[in-house]
Amino acid sequence: HNLLKPADGSPITLPNKEMAFGCYYITTLEDKPESEFQTIYSDADEVIHVYQLKKIGLRQAIKVRMDKKIVIASVGRILFNEALPSFLRFVNRQVNAAYLKELVNMASKRSNAEEMIKLIDDLKRLGFWGATLSGISLSVTDCKIIPQKEEIISEANKKVAEIEQNFKLGLITQEEKKRLSNDVWLETTEDIANKTWENFGLQNSVRMVIDSGGTRASKDQVKQLAAMRGLVVDPLGKIVELPTKSNFR
């Protein structure tokens, strides 16, 4: 009886963590060119039958006729849609935790309590099944460090040295020196973090877990694990001018 929050009417019970990751995993596609398509399947039942015969993979991109249209989907996406009520089908995209919440929210407006319970249970079952099938594991070696990191830091050191020289010549004040130096290191930290994230492939375990949206982890954790920690704050709340150029790896 407690499906919705009294405060705002949003769903209380939602698939998260492993459940959200499992749904995300089965709805992603493998990195394969579309030119590999050999067959156009007639409907969802044929796709599932061929999958059970182990002729196609769970996340392999295939062409299938859905609602009188030929679409590029996968077995995982078809199985996910079978867990949804008919008025929400056909979802042909990667489904992360945020979109799961949106789907449950839409379903709650058109379904009764029994139908909602069935939907949530089906998503839970499918999510745990997908997470188990993924065999996902995380390792420190999955946090790849970009080769150009030292070069980027070296360029930042030169900029900070130039700012220091301008301060010694009396061209800028001490407050301006601090602000300009902090700006250089903040920009450098974000640059390294973004390039590190781009260096992670779409099939990288760490990236997949974060992209699923079911965990508390985010790109900020990647920045500290594989990029550069950057500027930190002292116990008095002031920014320490000398940044941490290493990471936890």
Tab-separated table of N, CA, C and O in Angstrom, residues 26-41 47 56 58-78 81 90-94:
chain	number	residue	atom	x	y	z
A	26	ILE	N	21.677	-5.144	-19.892
A	26	ILE	CA	21.020	-5.898	-20.966
A	26	ILE	C	20.470	-4.988	-22.063
A	26	ILE	O	20.195	-5.468	-23.173
A	27	THR	N	20.314	-3.698	-21.781
A	27	THR	CA	19.791	-2.782	-22.812
A	27	THR	C	20.892	-2.020	-23.558
A	27	THR	O	20.589	-1.204	-24.427
A	28	THR	N	22.157	-2.258	-23.187
A	28	THR	CA	23.257	-1.672	-23.968
A	28	THR	C	23.588	-2.586	-25.137
A	28	THR	O	23.256	-3.776	-25.134
A	29	LEU	N	24.250	-2.035	-26.130
A	29	LEU	CA	24.615	-2.805	-27.316
A	29	LEU	C	26.122	-3.014	-27.365
A	29	LEU	O	26.889	-2.155	-26.941
A	30	GLU	N	26.535	-4.144	-27.895
A	30	GLU	CA	27.956	-4.416	-28.062
A	30	GLU	C	28.530	-3.515	-29.149
A	30	GLU	O	27.804	-3.051	-30.043
A	31	ASP	N	29.840	-3.283	-29.070
A	31	ASP	CA	30.504	-2.440	-30.073
A	31	ASP	C	30.773	-3.256	-31.336
A	31	ASP	O	31.852	-3.823	-31.511
A	32	LYS	N	29.768	-3.333	-32.201
A	32	LYS	CA	29.935	-4.052	-33.460
A	32	LYS	C	29.330	-3.227	-34.585
A	32	LYS	O	28.301	-2.580	-34.401
A	33	PRO	N	29.957	-3.247	-35.767
A	33	PRO	CA	29.426	-2.452	-36.892
A	33	PRO	C	28.080	-2.976	-37.376
A	33	PRO	O	27.815	-4.176	-37.328
A	34	GLU	N	27.228	-2.069	-37.853
A	34	GLU	CA	25.906	-2.460	-38.324
A	34	GLU	C	25.977	-3.317	-39.589
A	34	GLU	O	25.014	-4.011	-39.918
A	35	SER	N	27.102	-3.280	-40.292
A	35	SER	CA	27.235	-4.050	-41.529
A	35	SER	C	27.197	-5.558	-41.272
A	35	SER	O	27.063	-6.343	-42.206
A	36	GLU	N	27.311	-5.965	-40.015
A	36	GLU	CA	27.306	-7.388	-39.693
A	36	GLU	C	25.901	-7.995	-39.702
A	36	GLU	O	25.737	-9.192	-39.566
A	37	PHE	N	24.866	-7.171	-39.840
A	37	PHE	CA	23.502	-7.686	-39.824
A	37	PHE	C	23.291	-8.619	-41.024
A	37	PHE	O	23.464	-8.229	-42.166
A	38	GLN	N	22.876	-9.844	-40.726
A	38	GLN	CA	22.645	-10.820	-41.783
A	38	GLN	C	21.162	-11.123	-41.955
A	38	GLN	O	20.717	-11.502	-43.030
A	39	THR	N	20.393	-10.943	-40.872
A	39	THR	CA	18.991	-11.366	-40.871
A	39	THR	C	18.101	-10.270	-40.318
A	39	THR	O	18.490	-9.552	-39.396
A	40	ILE	N	16.901	-10.155	-40.869
A	40	ILE	CA	15.872	-9.298	-40.285
A	40	ILE	C	14.818	-10.222	-39.676
A	40	ILE	O	14.151	-10.974	-40.397
A	41	TYR	N	14.698	-10.192	-38.362
A	41	TYR	CA	13.782	-11.101	-37.678
A	41	TYR	C	12.353	-10.577	-37.751
A	41	TYR	O	12.112	-9.368	-37.734
A	47	VAL	N	13.166	-13.692	-32.242
A	47	VAL	CA	14.457	-13.252	-31.686
A	47	VAL	C	14.795	-14.052	-30.426
A	47	VAL	O	15.923	-14.538	-30.264
A	56	ILE	N	22.537	-15.927	-31.417
A	56	ILE	CA	22.840	-14.505	-31.256
A	56	ILE	C	23.095	-14.216	-29.781
A	56	ILE	O	22.659	-14.977	-28.900
A	58	LEU	N	23.100	-11.749	-26.186
A	58	LEU	CA	22.111	-10.964	-25.441
A	58	LEU	C	22.149	-9.491	-25.831
A	58	LEU	O	21.106	-8.841	-25.949
A	59	ARG	N	23.366	-8.943	-26.054
A	59	ARG	CA	23.520	-7.515	-26.323
A	59	ARG	C	23.939	-7.252	-27.765
A	59	ARG	O	24.341	-6.150	-28.108
A	60	GLN	N	23.823	-8.257	-28.602
A	60	GLN	CA	24.192	-8.108	-30.012
A	60	GLN	C	23.128	-7.300	-30.744
A	60	GLN	O	21.932	-7.557	-30.620
A	61	ALA	N	23.549	-6.309	-31.505
A	61	ALA	CA	22.611	-5.493	-32.271
A	61	ALA	C	22.016	-6.321	-33.408
A	61	ALA	O	22.743	-6.977	-34.152
A	62	ILE	N	20.700	-6.301	-33.515
A	62	ILE	CA	20.004	-7.064	-34.551
A	62	ILE	C	18.933	-6.177	-35.184
A	62	ILE	O	18.557	-5.145	-34.630
A	63	LYS	N	18.438	-6.610	-36.326
A	63	LYS	CA	17.317	-5.933	-36.968
A	63	LYS	C	16.069	-6.796	-36.770
A	63	LYS	O	16.085	-7.996	-37.049
A	64	VAL	N	15.006	-6.181	-36.287
A	64	VAL	CA	13.775	-6.923	-36.001
A	64	VAL	C	12.576	-6.047	-36.350
A	64	VAL	O	12.621	-4.817	-36.217
A	65	ARG	N	11.500	-6.684	-36.799
A	65	ARG	CA	10.280	-5.952	-37.126
A	65	ARG	C	9.443	-5.779	-35.861
A	65	ARG	O	9.014	-6.753	-35.243
A	66	MET	N	9.245	-4.523	-35.446
A	66	MET	CA	8.447	-4.207	-34.262
A	66	MET	C	7.421	-3.135	-34.641
A	66	MET	O	7.797	-2.084	-35.169
A	67	ASP	N	6.154	-3.416	-34.394
A	67	ASP	CA	5.078	-2.461	-34.715
A	67	ASP	C	5.149	-2.012	-36.174
A	67	ASP	O	5.095	-0.814	-36.488
A	68	LYS	N	5.335	-2.982	-37.047
A	68	LYS	CA	5.360	-2.749	-38.504
A	68	LYS	C	6.544	-1.899	-38.955
A	68	LYS	O	6.536	-1.345	-40.049
A	69	LYS	N	7.549	-1.777	-38.101
A	69	LYS	CA	8.769	-1.053	-38.457
A	69	LYS	C	9.978	-1.946	-38.202
A	69	LYS	O	9.982	-2.729	-37.258
A	70	ILE	N	11.002	-1.777	-39.026
A	70	ILE	CA	12.253	-2.511	-38.810
A	70	ILE	C	13.167	-1.624	-37.965
A	70	ILE	O	13.512	-0.512	-38.366
A	71	VAL	N	13.530	-2.118	-36.793
A	71	VAL	CA	14.349	-1.337	-35.865
A	71	VAL	C	15.613	-2.104	-35.507
A	71	VAL	O	15.662	-3.336	-35.629
A	72	ILE	N	16.622	-1.362	-35.083
A	72	ILE	CA	17.848	-1.971	-34.566
A	72	ILE	C	17.696	-2.078	-33.051
A	72	ILE	O	17.567	-1.070	-32.358
A	73	ALA	N	17.672	-3.292	-32.559
A	73	ALA	CA	17.484	-3.527	-31.127
A	73	ALA	C	18.409	-4.660	-30.687
A	73	ALA	O	19.439	-4.908	-31.311
A	74	SER	N	18.044	-5.348	-29.621
A	74	SER	CA	18.817	-6.489	-29.125
A	74	SER	C	17.884	-7.402	-28.346
A	74	SER	O	16.755	-7.019	-27.999
A	75	VAL	N	18.351	-8.601	-28.060
A	75	VAL	CA	17.562	-9.537	-27.249
A	75	VAL	C	17.279	-8.927	-25.883
A	75	VAL	O	16.163	-9.007	-25.369
A	76	GLY	N	18.304	-8.290	-25.295
A	76	GLY	CA	18.147	-7.691	-23.975
A	76	GLY	C	17.048	-6.641	-23.955
A	76	GLY	O	16.251	-6.586	-23.009
A	77	ARG	N	16.985	-5.812	-24.977
A	77	ARG	CA	15.957	-4.763	-25.031
A	77	ARG	C	14.563	-5.366	-25.200
A	77	ARG	O	13.590	-4.859	-24.645
A	78	ILE	N	14.477	-6.443	-25.966
A	78	ILE	CA	13.182	-7.117	-26.145
A	78	ILE	C	12.732	-7.750	-24.829
A	78	ILE	O	11.562	-7.636	-24.436
A	81	ASN	N	11.454	-5.058	-22.515
A	81	ASN	CA	10.123	-4.571	-22.860
A	81	ASN	C	9.025	-5.555	-22.474
A	81	ASN	O	7.883	-5.152	-22.230
A	90	PHE	N	7.433	0.544	-27.245
A	90	PHE	CA	8.649	-0.236	-27.211
A	90	PHE	C	9.795	0.694	-26.859
A	90	PHE	O	10.058	1.651	-27.578
A	91	VAL	N	10.477	0.415	-25.722
A	91	VAL	CA	11.617	1.222	-25.290
A	91	VAL	C	12.866	0.673	-25.972
A	91	VAL	O	13.316	-0.433	-25.666
A	92	ASN	N	13.418	1.455	-26.894
A	92	ASN	CA	14.583	0.989	-27.655
A	92	ASN	C	15.771	1.903	-27.385
A	92	ASN	O	16.223	2.665	-28.239
A	93	ARG	N	16.282	1.852	-26.166
A	93	ARG	CA	17.397	2.700	-25.748
A	93	ARG	C	18.057	2.087	-24.518
A	93	ARG	O	17.555	1.115	-23.936
A	94	GLN	N	19.209	2.647	-24.138
A	94	GLN	CA	19.847	2.232	-22.886
A	94	GLN	C	18.987	2.726	-21.723
A	94	GLN	O	18.577	3.883	-21.694
